[in-house]
Amino acid sequence: MSDELTGGPCRFCGATLTRTFADLGMSPLCESFVPADQVNAMEPFYPLHTWVCDECFLVQLQEYVSREDIFTEYAYFSSYSDAWLEHARTYVEAMIAERNLGADSLVVELASNDGYLLQYFVQADVPVLGIEPAANVAKVAVDERNVPTLVEFFDEELARRLVAEGTRADLIAGNNVLAQVPDLNTFVAGMKLLLAPGGLITIEFPHLLRLIEENQFDTIYHEHFSYFSLVTSERIFAAHGLVIHDVEELWTHGGSLRIHATHAGPDAPALSERLLDLRQRELDAGLERPETYELFAEQVRETKRKLLEFLIGVKRQGAQVVGYGAPGKGNTLLNYCGIGPDFLDYTVDRNPYKHGRYTPGTHIPIHEPGRIAETKPDYVLILPWNLKDEIVAQLAYIKEWGGKCVVPIPQAAIVDWSE
């Protein structure tokens, strides 16, 4: 805790931020992959310093870069993960059944990406509207998946405009968007306006408790402005006339929450047992105590040391190590740990957009996945460790030459093929 350095005002409650959660040094934007002809050009680096608010316990980064700079052209396409598509399809089936959605309903997804989720509603003849600021990603949703998409940022102003045009949503979905909103208050207020009476909001975000318990510091990057617990998200939604009445704990992104929210008032559903249980677990874990957050910084440093010890050890033995994936979290990990081509010869990714480019800051070349079979590395470091099971299954063939998979989080470990 410092008397001099502060993180500015809390983006929710306005209190001055004075308590560090984790300081990961300087890092480039995690999705700013470097084209081959710009490898020798200057790259901007920004502080990756997270703070926790002593008043509302929202963990957050300052907004060093505008949302327009980050999201107007975006390298992340949701549809390149089979497991994520299945997650979306299962959700759609459940929502159609539970909410009795049909031709007279409207589903709005905020940050709808390439139509990965709304396509399943379209296939079921449920009207949809995607709202997605990245034009290159939205174009795929419209052209390939027949998902009507507004290329805009969602906020209170856009919600007012839509409501004035007669648009109200029976279901508002937002997956991995709340963390990426610099102005939380206008975003949540916009959802309140857009939601039809009796409608439902479901929002998914990585769970702060899991981040702390499992050293998931690589889920911290500039595109994620905030990091949420259930208790803090309840506080934020309540401030805007919404009540979170249920929560699901998900496997996605190393452990996420899906909160269910409705208009506050006498007609709101009763709070579910699983919400009350999770709220108590968070309180028991100390998420409303400042000292809990201060302990995280040392966990992060020790995770870095263990990963570097492993890589240094196997490189000294002459092993070839490559990466699998080029996700945002991977770039936080690589930059914080100082891992470049001296440790990883290359990484691979299923997204053709990234092929021939280099990881931001560390400049590790990115190839298509077939490169692994060509070079037969000794170790493959799985950077999107949250998709470990899916990726390990895809990489089973490396056993032919004695190859091994490694995960970096919660600490460096060789994957047991029998798991």
GROMACS .gro file of C-alpha atoms in nm:
model
  419
    1MET     CA    1   0.000   0.000   0.000
    2SER     CA    2   0.148   0.335  -0.102
    3ASP     CA    3   0.081   0.689   0.020
    4GLU     CA    4   0.199   0.837  -0.308
    5LEU     CA    5   0.092   0.615  -0.595
    6THR     CA    6  -0.282   0.572  -0.653
    7GLY     CA    7  -0.494   0.409  -0.919
    8GLY     CA    8  -0.728   0.707  -0.948
    9PRO     CA    9  -1.100   0.686  -0.870
   10CYS     CA   10  -1.284   0.353  -0.856
   11ARG     CA   11  -1.482   0.309  -1.177
   12PHE     CA   12  -1.791   0.204  -0.983
   13CYS     CA   13  -1.805   0.397  -0.655
   14GLY     CA   14  -1.549   0.674  -0.711
   15ALA     CA   15  -1.334   0.605  -0.401
   16THR     CA   16  -0.960   0.667  -0.445
   17LEU     CA   17  -0.768   0.347  -0.520
   18THR     CA   18  -0.463   0.302  -0.296
   19ARG     CA   19  -0.429  -0.077  -0.257
   20THR     CA   20  -0.237  -0.285  -0.516
   21PHE     CA   21  -0.380  -0.624  -0.615
   22ALA     CA   22  -0.108  -0.729  -0.863
   23ASP     CA   23   0.155  -0.530  -1.049
   24LEU     CA   24   0.257  -0.718  -1.366
   25GLY     CA   25   0.490  -0.449  -1.493
   26MET     CA   26   0.465  -0.306  -1.844
   27SER     CA   27   0.289  -0.494  -2.122
   28PRO     CA   28   0.155  -0.434  -2.475
   29LEU     CA   29  -0.212  -0.479  -2.559
   30CYS     CA   30  -0.263  -0.854  -2.550
   31GLU     CA   31  -0.447  -0.883  -2.883
   32SER     CA   32  -0.215  -0.651  -3.079
   33PHE     CA   33  -0.041  -0.922  -3.281
   34VAL     CA   34   0.253  -0.791  -3.478
   35PRO     CA   35   0.262  -0.830  -3.861
   36ALA     CA   36   0.592  -0.955  -3.999
   37ASP     CA   37   0.672  -0.620  -4.165
   38GLN     CA   38   0.637  -0.437  -3.831
   39VAL     CA   39   0.853  -0.659  -3.610
   40ASN     CA   40   1.122  -0.390  -3.595
   41ALA     CA   41   0.877  -0.105  -3.529
   42MET     CA   42   0.806   0.048  -3.189
   43GLU     CA   43   0.535  -0.113  -2.978
   44PRO     CA   44   0.346   0.074  -2.707
   45PHE     CA   45   0.364  -0.078  -2.359
   46TYR     CA   46   0.132   0.021  -2.074
   47PRO     CA   47   0.131  -0.050  -1.699
   48LEU     CA   48  -0.048  -0.372  -1.607
   49HIS     CA   49  -0.112  -0.266  -1.249
   50THR     CA   50  -0.435  -0.380  -1.084
   51TRP     CA   51  -0.586  -0.215  -0.779
   52VAL     CA   52  -0.864  -0.313  -0.539
   53CYS     CA   53  -1.114  -0.062  -0.406
   54ASP     CA   54  -1.127  -0.057  -0.026
   55GLU     CA   55  -1.492   0.053  -0.037
   56CYS     CA   56  -1.662  -0.181  -0.289
   57PHE     CA   57  -1.380  -0.436  -0.346
   58LEU     CA   58  -1.388  -0.403  -0.724
   59VAL     CA   59  -1.051  -0.514  -0.866
   60GLN     CA   60  -0.960  -0.295  -1.162
   61LEU     CA   61  -0.708  -0.151  -1.404
   62GLN     CA   62  -0.691   0.211  -1.501
   63GLU     CA   63  -0.806   0.286  -1.855
   64TYR     CA   64  -0.472   0.342  -2.024
   65VAL     CA   65  -0.611   0.284  -2.371
   66SER     CA   66  -0.957   0.376  -2.502
   67ARG     CA   67  -1.210   0.105  -2.580
   68GLU     CA   68  -1.205   0.225  -2.942
   69ASP     CA   69  -0.831   0.156  -2.970
   70ILE     CA   70  -0.874  -0.194  -2.832
   71PHE     CA   71  -1.198  -0.323  -2.980
   72THR     CA   72  -1.265  -0.151  -3.313
   73GLU     CA   73  -1.047  -0.411  -3.492
   74TYR     CA   74  -1.018  -0.727  -3.284
   75ALA     CA   75  -0.824  -1.050  -3.326
   76TYR     CA   76  -1.041  -1.273  -3.107
   77PHE     CA   77  -1.301  -1.486  -3.284
   78SER     CA   78  -1.512  -1.698  -3.046
   79SER     CA   79  -1.587  -1.972  -3.298
   80TYR     CA   80  -1.234  -2.116  -3.303
   81SER     CA   81  -1.298  -2.313  -2.982
   82ASP     CA   82  -1.518  -2.620  -3.019
   83ALA     CA   83  -1.573  -2.635  -2.644
   84TRP     CA   84  -1.687  -2.271  -2.640
   85LEU     CA   85  -1.934  -2.334  -2.923
   86GLU     CA   86  -2.080  -2.628  -2.733
   87HIS     CA   87  -2.106  -2.410  -2.423
   88ALA     CA   88  -2.303  -2.155  -2.627
   89ARG     CA   89  -2.532  -2.412  -2.786
   90THR     CA   90  -2.618  -2.569  -2.451
   91TYR     CA   91  -2.700  -2.225  -2.307
   92VAL     CA   92  -2.932  -2.143  -2.599
   93GLU     CA   93  -3.124  -2.468  -2.562
   94ALA     CA   94  -3.168  -2.407  -2.190
   95MET     CA   95  -3.282  -2.046  -2.233
   96ILE     CA   96  -3.535  -2.131  -2.505
   97ALA     CA   97  -3.687  -2.397  -2.280
   98GLU     CA   98  -3.676  -2.206  -1.951
   99ARG     CA   99  -3.791  -1.868  -2.087
  100ASN     CA  100  -4.033  -2.008  -2.347
  101LEU     CA  101  -3.863  -1.803  -2.620
  102GLY     CA  102  -4.016  -1.804  -2.966
  103ALA     CA  103  -4.097  -1.597  -3.274
  104ASP     CA  104  -4.238  -1.311  -3.062
  105SER     CA  105  -3.931  -1.285  -2.839
  106LEU     CA  106  -3.612  -1.085  -2.879
  107VAL     CA  107  -3.267  -1.192  -2.762
  108VAL     CA  108  -2.995  -0.927  -2.752
  109GLU     CA  109  -2.631  -1.020  -2.703
  110LEU     CA  110  -2.383  -0.754  -2.595
  111ALA     CA  111  -2.039  -0.806  -2.752
  112SER     CA  112  -2.184  -1.072  -2.983
  113ASN     CA  113  -1.849  -1.132  -3.156
  114ASP     CA  114  -1.876  -1.348  -3.469
  115GLY     CA  115  -2.230  -1.473  -3.399
  116TYR     CA  116  -2.101  -1.783  -3.218
  117LEU     CA  117  -2.399  -1.780  -2.975
  118LEU     CA  118  -2.683  -1.600  -3.151
  119GLN     CA  119  -2.655  -1.836  -3.450
  120TYR     CA  120  -2.824  -2.105  -3.240
  121PHE     CA  121  -3.119  -1.878  -3.160
  122VAL     CA  122  -3.144  -1.793  -3.533
  123GLN     CA  123  -3.155  -2.164  -3.615
  124ALA     CA  124  -3.443  -2.198  -3.367
  125ASP     CA  125  -3.632  -1.905  -3.532
  126VAL     CA  126  -3.595  -1.679  -3.228
  127PRO     CA  127  -3.536  -1.314  -3.333
  128VAL     CA  128  -3.198  -1.177  -3.227
  129LEU     CA  129  -2.988  -0.862  -3.230
  130GLY     CA  130  -2.613  -0.863  -3.184
  131ILE     CA  131  -2.426  -0.555  -3.063
  132GLU     CA  132  -2.055  -0.577  -3.143
  133PRO     CA  133  -1.806  -0.289  -3.176
  134ALA     CA  134  -1.541  -0.475  -3.380
  135ALA     CA  135  -1.641  -0.433  -3.744
  136ASN     CA  136  -1.417  -0.714  -3.873
  137VAL     CA  137  -1.574  -0.962  -3.630
  138ALA     CA  138  -1.933  -0.839  -3.674
  139LYS     CA  139  -1.901  -0.884  -4.052
  140VAL     CA  140  -1.851  -1.258  -4.002
  141ALA     CA  141  -2.165  -1.275  -3.786
  142VAL     CA  142  -2.374  -1.104  -4.054
  143ASP     CA  143  -2.226  -1.265  -4.365
  144GLU     CA  144  -2.171  -1.621  -4.244
  145ARG     CA  145  -2.426  -1.672  -3.966
  146ASN     CA  146  -2.716  -1.448  -4.062
  147VAL     CA  147  -2.701  -1.267  -3.728
  148PRO     CA  148  -2.823  -0.903  -3.751
  149THR     CA  149  -2.553  -0.698  -3.578
  150LEU     CA  150  -2.514  -0.334  -3.478
  151VAL     CA  151  -2.150  -0.228  -3.501
  152GLU     CA  152  -2.149  -0.009  -3.192
  153PHE     CA  153  -2.046   0.000  -2.827
  154PHE     CA  154  -2.331  -0.068  -2.589
  155ASP     CA  155  -2.407   0.196  -2.327
  156GLU     CA  156  -2.696   0.391  -2.181
  157GLU     CA  157  -2.718   0.620  -2.483
  158LEU     CA  158  -2.753   0.330  -2.729
  159ALA     CA  159  -3.010   0.164  -2.500
  160ARG     CA  160  -3.221   0.482  -2.498
  161ARG     CA  161  -3.207   0.496  -2.877
  162LEU     CA  162  -3.314   0.133  -2.913
  163VAL     CA  163  -3.599   0.172  -2.664
  164ALA     CA  164  -3.717   0.486  -2.850
  165GLU     CA  165  -3.733   0.271  -3.164
  166GLY     CA  166  -3.953   0.020  -2.981
  167THR     CA  167  -3.685  -0.237  -2.902
  168ARG     CA  168  -3.701  -0.419  -2.566
  169ALA     CA  169  -3.518  -0.744  -2.494
  170ASP     CA  170  -3.675  -1.051  -2.332
  171LEU     CA  171  -3.325  -1.189  -2.281
  172ILE     CA  172  -3.000  -0.994  -2.267
  173ALA     CA  173  -2.685  -1.206  -2.282
  174GLY     CA  174  -2.330  -1.088  -2.229
  175ASN     CA  175  -2.039  -1.331  -2.222
  176ASN     CA  176  -1.699  -1.197  -2.121
  177VAL     CA  177  -1.797  -0.837  -2.184
  178LEU     CA  178  -1.859  -0.687  -1.838
  179ALA     CA  179  -1.487  -0.703  -1.760
  180GLN     CA  180  -1.414  -0.521  -2.084
  181VAL     CA  181  -1.631  -0.216  -2.013
  182PRO     CA  182  -1.445   0.094  -1.889
  183ASP     CA  183  -1.766   0.274  -1.780
  184LEU     CA  184  -1.950   0.011  -1.579
  185ASN     CA  185  -2.227   0.239  -1.463
  186THR     CA  186  -2.351   0.344  -1.807
  187PHE     CA  187  -2.330  -0.017  -1.929
  188VAL     CA  188  -2.539  -0.163  -1.645
  189ALA     CA  189  -2.782   0.129  -1.661
  190GLY     CA  190  -2.823   0.057  -2.033
  191MET     CA  191  -2.916  -0.305  -1.964
  192LYS     CA  192  -3.178  -0.189  -1.714
  193LEU     CA  193  -3.335   0.035  -1.980
  194LEU     CA  194  -3.327  -0.226  -2.258
  195LEU     CA  195  -3.469  -0.513  -2.052
  196ALA     CA  196  -3.840  -0.577  -2.103
  197PRO     CA  197  -4.062  -0.616  -1.797
  198GLY     CA  198  -4.021  -0.973  -1.675
  199GLY     CA  199  -3.708  -1.015  -1.887
  200LEU     CA  200  -3.381  -1.180  -1.787
  201ILE     CA  201  -3.017  -1.072  -1.805
  202THR     CA  202  -2.740  -1.333  -1.800
  203ILE     CA  203  -2.381  -1.215  -1.778
  204GLU     CA  204  -2.072  -1.437  -1.770
  205PHE     CA  205  -1.735  -1.326  -1.638
  206PRO     CA  206  -1.423  -1.491  -1.494
  207HIS     CA  207  -1.467  -1.539  -1.120
  208LEU     CA  208  -1.230  -1.334  -0.904
  209LEU     CA  209  -1.230  -1.601  -0.633
  210ARG     CA  210  -1.096  -1.861  -0.878
  211LEU     CA  211  -0.840  -1.612  -1.010
  212ILE     CA  212  -0.704  -1.567  -0.657
  213GLU     CA  213  -0.722  -1.931  -0.549
  214GLU     CA  214  -0.555  -2.067  -0.864
  215ASN     CA  215  -0.301  -1.791  -0.940
  216GLN     CA  216  -0.475  -1.702  -1.267
  217PHE     CA  217  -0.287  -1.374  -1.303
  218ASP     CA  218  -0.264  -1.416  -1.680
  219THR     CA  219  -0.636  -1.337  -1.707
  220ILE     CA  220  -0.532  -0.980  -1.619
  221TYR     CA  221  -0.479  -0.771  -1.930
  222HIS     CA  222  -0.560  -0.423  -2.059
  223GLU     CA  223  -0.873  -0.541  -2.238
  224HIS     CA  224  -1.010  -0.649  -1.897
  225PHE     CA  225  -1.074  -0.331  -1.703
  226SER     CA  226  -1.246  -0.500  -1.405
  227TYR     CA  227  -1.244  -0.833  -1.217
  228PHE     CA  228  -1.558  -0.940  -1.035
  229SER     CA  229  -1.670  -1.136  -0.733
  230LEU     CA  230  -2.036  -1.217  -0.685
  231VAL     CA  231  -2.069  -0.979  -0.390
  232THR     CA  232  -1.925  -0.684  -0.584
  233SER     CA  233  -2.137  -0.755  -0.892
  234GLU     CA  234  -2.448  -0.768  -0.668
  235ARG     CA  235  -2.354  -0.423  -0.537
  236ILE     CA  236  -2.311  -0.282  -0.889
  237PHE     CA  237  -2.636  -0.423  -1.029
  238ALA     CA  238  -2.836  -0.315  -0.723
  239ALA     CA  239  -2.717   0.043  -0.773
  240HIS     CA  240  -2.898   0.040  -1.108
  241GLY     CA  241  -3.227  -0.116  -1.006
  242LEU     CA  242  -3.140  -0.474  -1.093
  243VAL     CA  243  -3.124  -0.774  -0.864
  244ILE     CA  244  -2.901  -1.077  -0.916
  245HIS     CA  245  -3.120  -1.366  -0.805
  246ASP     CA  246  -2.924  -1.669  -0.927
  247VAL     CA  247  -2.570  -1.767  -1.022
  248GLU     CA  248  -2.409  -2.061  -1.199
  249GLU     CA  249  -2.047  -2.163  -1.159
  250LEU     CA  250  -1.898  -2.252  -1.499
  251TRP     CA  251  -1.581  -2.423  -1.623
  252THR     CA  252  -1.510  -2.153  -1.882
  253HIS     CA  253  -1.200  -1.932  -1.866
  254GLY     CA  254  -1.060  -2.122  -1.570
  255GLY     CA  255  -1.379  -2.075  -1.368
  256SER     CA  256  -1.651  -1.822  -1.446
  257LEU     CA  257  -1.982  -1.709  -1.305
  258ARG     CA  258  -2.304  -1.669  -1.498
  259ILE     CA  259  -2.524  -1.431  -1.305
  260HIS     CA  260  -2.900  -1.409  -1.363
  261ALA     CA  261  -3.051  -1.065  -1.306
  262THR     CA  262  -3.397  -0.910  -1.334
  263HIS     CA  263  -3.567  -0.582  -1.254
  264ALA     CA  264  -3.564  -0.524  -0.879
  265GLY     CA  265  -3.905  -0.505  -0.712
  266PRO     CA  266  -4.180  -0.717  -0.562
  267ASP     CA  267  -4.202  -0.936  -0.874
  268ALA     CA  268  -3.833  -1.031  -0.871
  269PRO     CA  269  -3.758  -1.401  -0.808
  270ALA     CA  270  -3.638  -1.514  -0.467
  271LEU     CA  271  -3.261  -1.550  -0.425
  272SER     CA  272  -3.149  -1.902  -0.509
  273GLU     CA  273  -2.975  -2.134  -0.265
  274ARG     CA  274  -2.667  -2.155  -0.488
  275LEU     CA  275  -2.637  -1.774  -0.486
  276LEU     CA  276  -2.662  -1.761  -0.107
  277ASP     CA  277  -2.407  -2.044  -0.080
  278LEU     CA  278  -2.156  -1.877  -0.314
  279ARG     CA  279  -2.196  -1.542  -0.143
  280GLN     CA  280  -2.109  -1.704   0.189
  281ARG     CA  281  -1.809  -1.885   0.038
  282GLU     CA  282  -1.676  -1.554  -0.093
  283LEU     CA  283  -1.717  -1.392   0.247
  284ASP     CA  284  -1.547  -1.690   0.414
  285ALA     CA  285  -1.259  -1.658   0.166
  286GLY     CA  286  -1.207  -1.297   0.272
  287LEU     CA  287  -1.323  -1.116  -0.043
  288GLU     CA  288  -1.458  -0.833   0.173
  289ARG     CA  289  -1.126  -0.798   0.360
  290PRO     CA  290  -0.845  -0.582   0.214
  291GLU     CA  291  -0.561  -0.807   0.338
  292THR     CA  292  -0.686  -1.097   0.121
  293TYR     CA  293  -0.598  -0.901  -0.191
  294GLU     CA  294  -0.251  -0.804  -0.071
  295LEU     CA  295  -0.149  -1.171  -0.038
  296PHE     CA  296  -0.211  -1.236  -0.409
  297ALA     CA  297   0.094  -1.043  -0.531
  298GLU     CA  298   0.341  -1.294  -0.380
  299GLN     CA  299   0.145  -1.589  -0.523
  300VAL     CA  300   0.193  -1.434  -0.868
  301ARG     CA  301   0.566  -1.391  -0.826
  302GLU     CA  302   0.610  -1.751  -0.711
  303THR     CA  303   0.411  -1.884  -1.010
  304LYS     CA  304   0.647  -1.690  -1.240
  305ARG     CA  305   0.955  -1.832  -1.067
  306LYS     CA  306   0.832  -2.192  -1.100
  307LEU     CA  307   0.754  -2.157  -1.470
  308LEU     CA  308   1.095  -2.003  -1.545
  309GLU     CA  309   1.270  -2.271  -1.339
  310PHE     CA  310   1.099  -2.539  -1.547
  311LEU     CA  311   1.179  -2.374  -1.882
  312ILE     CA  312   1.541  -2.301  -1.789
  313GLY     CA  313   1.586  -2.660  -1.674
  314VAL     CA  314   1.454  -2.827  -1.990
  315LYS     CA  315   1.628  -2.581  -2.225
  316ARG     CA  316   1.961  -2.655  -2.056
  317GLN     CA  317   1.895  -3.022  -2.136
  318GLY     CA  318   1.860  -2.927  -2.504
  319ALA     CA  319   1.479  -2.971  -2.527
  320GLN     CA  320   1.271  -2.796  -2.789
  321VAL     CA  321   0.972  -2.614  -2.637
  322VAL     CA  322   0.689  -2.458  -2.839
  323GLY     CA  323   0.356  -2.303  -2.750
  324TYR     CA  324   0.000  -2.397  -2.831
  325GLY     CA  325  -0.235  -2.103  -2.875
  326ALA     CA  326  -0.189  -1.729  -2.888
  327PRO     CA  327  -0.462  -1.610  -2.649
  328GLY     CA  328  -0.472  -1.279  -2.467
  329LYS     CA  329  -0.391  -1.451  -2.137
  330GLY     CA  330  -0.086  -1.609  -2.300
  331ASN     CA  331   0.053  -1.270  -2.389
  332THR     CA  332   0.019  -1.147  -2.030
  333LEU     CA  333   0.203  -1.459  -1.914
  334LEU     CA  334   0.480  -1.432  -2.174
  335ASN     CA  335   0.547  -1.063  -2.114
  336TYR     CA  336   0.534  -1.078  -1.733
  337CYS     CA  337   0.764  -1.381  -1.724
  338GLY     CA  338   0.997  -1.251  -1.996
  339ILE     CA  339   0.944  -1.557  -2.218
  340GLY     CA  340   1.039  -1.498  -2.581
  341PRO     CA  341   1.185  -1.705  -2.867
  342ASP     CA  342   1.474  -1.792  -2.638
  343PHE     CA  343   1.233  -2.025  -2.456
  344LEU     CA  344   0.955  -2.092  -2.710
  345ASP     CA  345   1.066  -2.152  -3.070
  346TYR     CA  346   0.715  -2.065  -3.190
  347THR     CA  347   0.351  -2.103  -3.099
  348VAL     CA  348   0.055  -2.223  -3.306
  349ASP     CA  349  -0.307  -2.114  -3.326
  350ARG     CA  350  -0.619  -2.230  -3.508
  351ASN     CA  351  -0.711  -1.872  -3.600
  352PRO     CA  352  -0.576  -1.792  -3.952
  353TYR     CA  353  -0.580  -1.420  -3.865
  354LYS     CA  354  -0.278  -1.478  -3.641
  355HIS     CA  355  -0.070  -1.693  -3.877
  356GLY     CA  356   0.249  -1.520  -3.991
  357ARG     CA  357   0.220  -1.266  -3.712
  358TYR     CA  358   0.415  -1.243  -3.388
  359THR     CA  359   0.307  -1.230  -3.026
  360PRO     CA  360   0.295  -0.873  -2.892
  361GLY     CA  361   0.601  -0.770  -2.694
  362THR     CA  362   0.774  -1.108  -2.699
  363HIS     CA  363   0.774  -1.158  -3.080
  364ILE     CA  364   0.726  -1.534  -3.084
  365PRO     CA  365   0.625  -1.641  -3.438
  366ILE     CA  366   0.272  -1.782  -3.475
  367HIS     CA  367   0.211  -2.075  -3.712
  368GLU     CA  368  -0.078  -2.301  -3.799
  369PRO     CA  369  -0.114  -2.612  -3.576
  370GLY     CA  370   0.039  -2.851  -3.833
  371ARG     CA  371   0.380  -2.703  -3.753
  372ILE     CA  372   0.399  -2.917  -3.438
  373ALA     CA  373   0.388  -3.243  -3.636
  374GLU     CA  374   0.664  -3.108  -3.863
  375THR     CA  375   0.912  -3.012  -3.589
  376LYS     CA  376   0.826  -3.276  -3.323
  377PRO     CA  377   0.901  -3.064  -3.012
  378ASP     CA  378   0.976  -3.219  -2.673
  379TYR     CA  379   0.730  -2.996  -2.486
  380VAL     CA  380   0.419  -2.800  -2.584
  381LEU     CA  381   0.326  -2.520  -2.343
  382ILE     CA  382  -0.053  -2.478  -2.347
  383LEU     CA  383  -0.114  -2.104  -2.323
  384PRO     CA  384  -0.498  -2.120  -2.320
  385TRP     CA  385  -0.477  -2.354  -2.018
  386ASN     CA  386  -0.849  -2.301  -1.955
  387LEU     CA  387  -0.907  -2.524  -2.262
  388LYS     CA  388  -0.653  -2.780  -2.144
  389ASP     CA  389  -0.871  -3.089  -2.190
  390GLU     CA  390  -0.975  -2.997  -2.544
  391ILE     CA  391  -0.618  -2.912  -2.646
  392VAL     CA  392  -0.455  -3.215  -2.483
  393ALA     CA  393  -0.698  -3.435  -2.678
  394GLN     CA  394  -0.599  -3.255  -3.001
  395LEU     CA  395  -0.229  -3.303  -2.920
  396ALA     CA  396  -0.245  -3.672  -2.830
  397TYR     CA  397  -0.040  -3.751  -3.142
  398ILE     CA  398   0.275  -3.593  -2.992
  399LYS     CA  399   0.305  -3.903  -2.772
  400GLU     CA  400   0.439  -4.078  -3.085
  401TRP     CA  401   0.776  -3.912  -3.038
  402GLY     CA  402   0.761  -3.874  -2.659
  403GLY     CA  403   0.626  -3.519  -2.662
  404LYS     CA  404   0.468  -3.380  -2.346
  405CYS     CA  405   0.213  -3.109  -2.273
  406VAL     CA  406   0.279  -2.848  -2.005
  407VAL     CA  407   0.039  -2.607  -1.834
  408PRO     CA  408   0.169  -2.289  -1.666
  409ILE     CA  409  -0.122  -2.222  -1.426
  410PRO     CA  410  -0.177  -2.260  -1.129
  411GLN     CA  411   0.188  -2.365  -1.148
  412ALA     CA  412   0.408  -2.519  -1.417
  413ALA     CA  413   0.320  -2.889  -1.451
  414ILE     CA  414   0.358  -3.164  -1.710
  415VAL     CA  415   0.017  -3.304  -1.807
  416ASP     CA  416  -0.033  -3.669  -1.719
  417TRP     CA  417  -0.156  -3.837  -2.038
  418SER     CA  418  -0.366  -4.078  -1.831
  419GLU     CA  419  -0.577  -3.798  -1.681
   0.00000   0.00000   0.00000
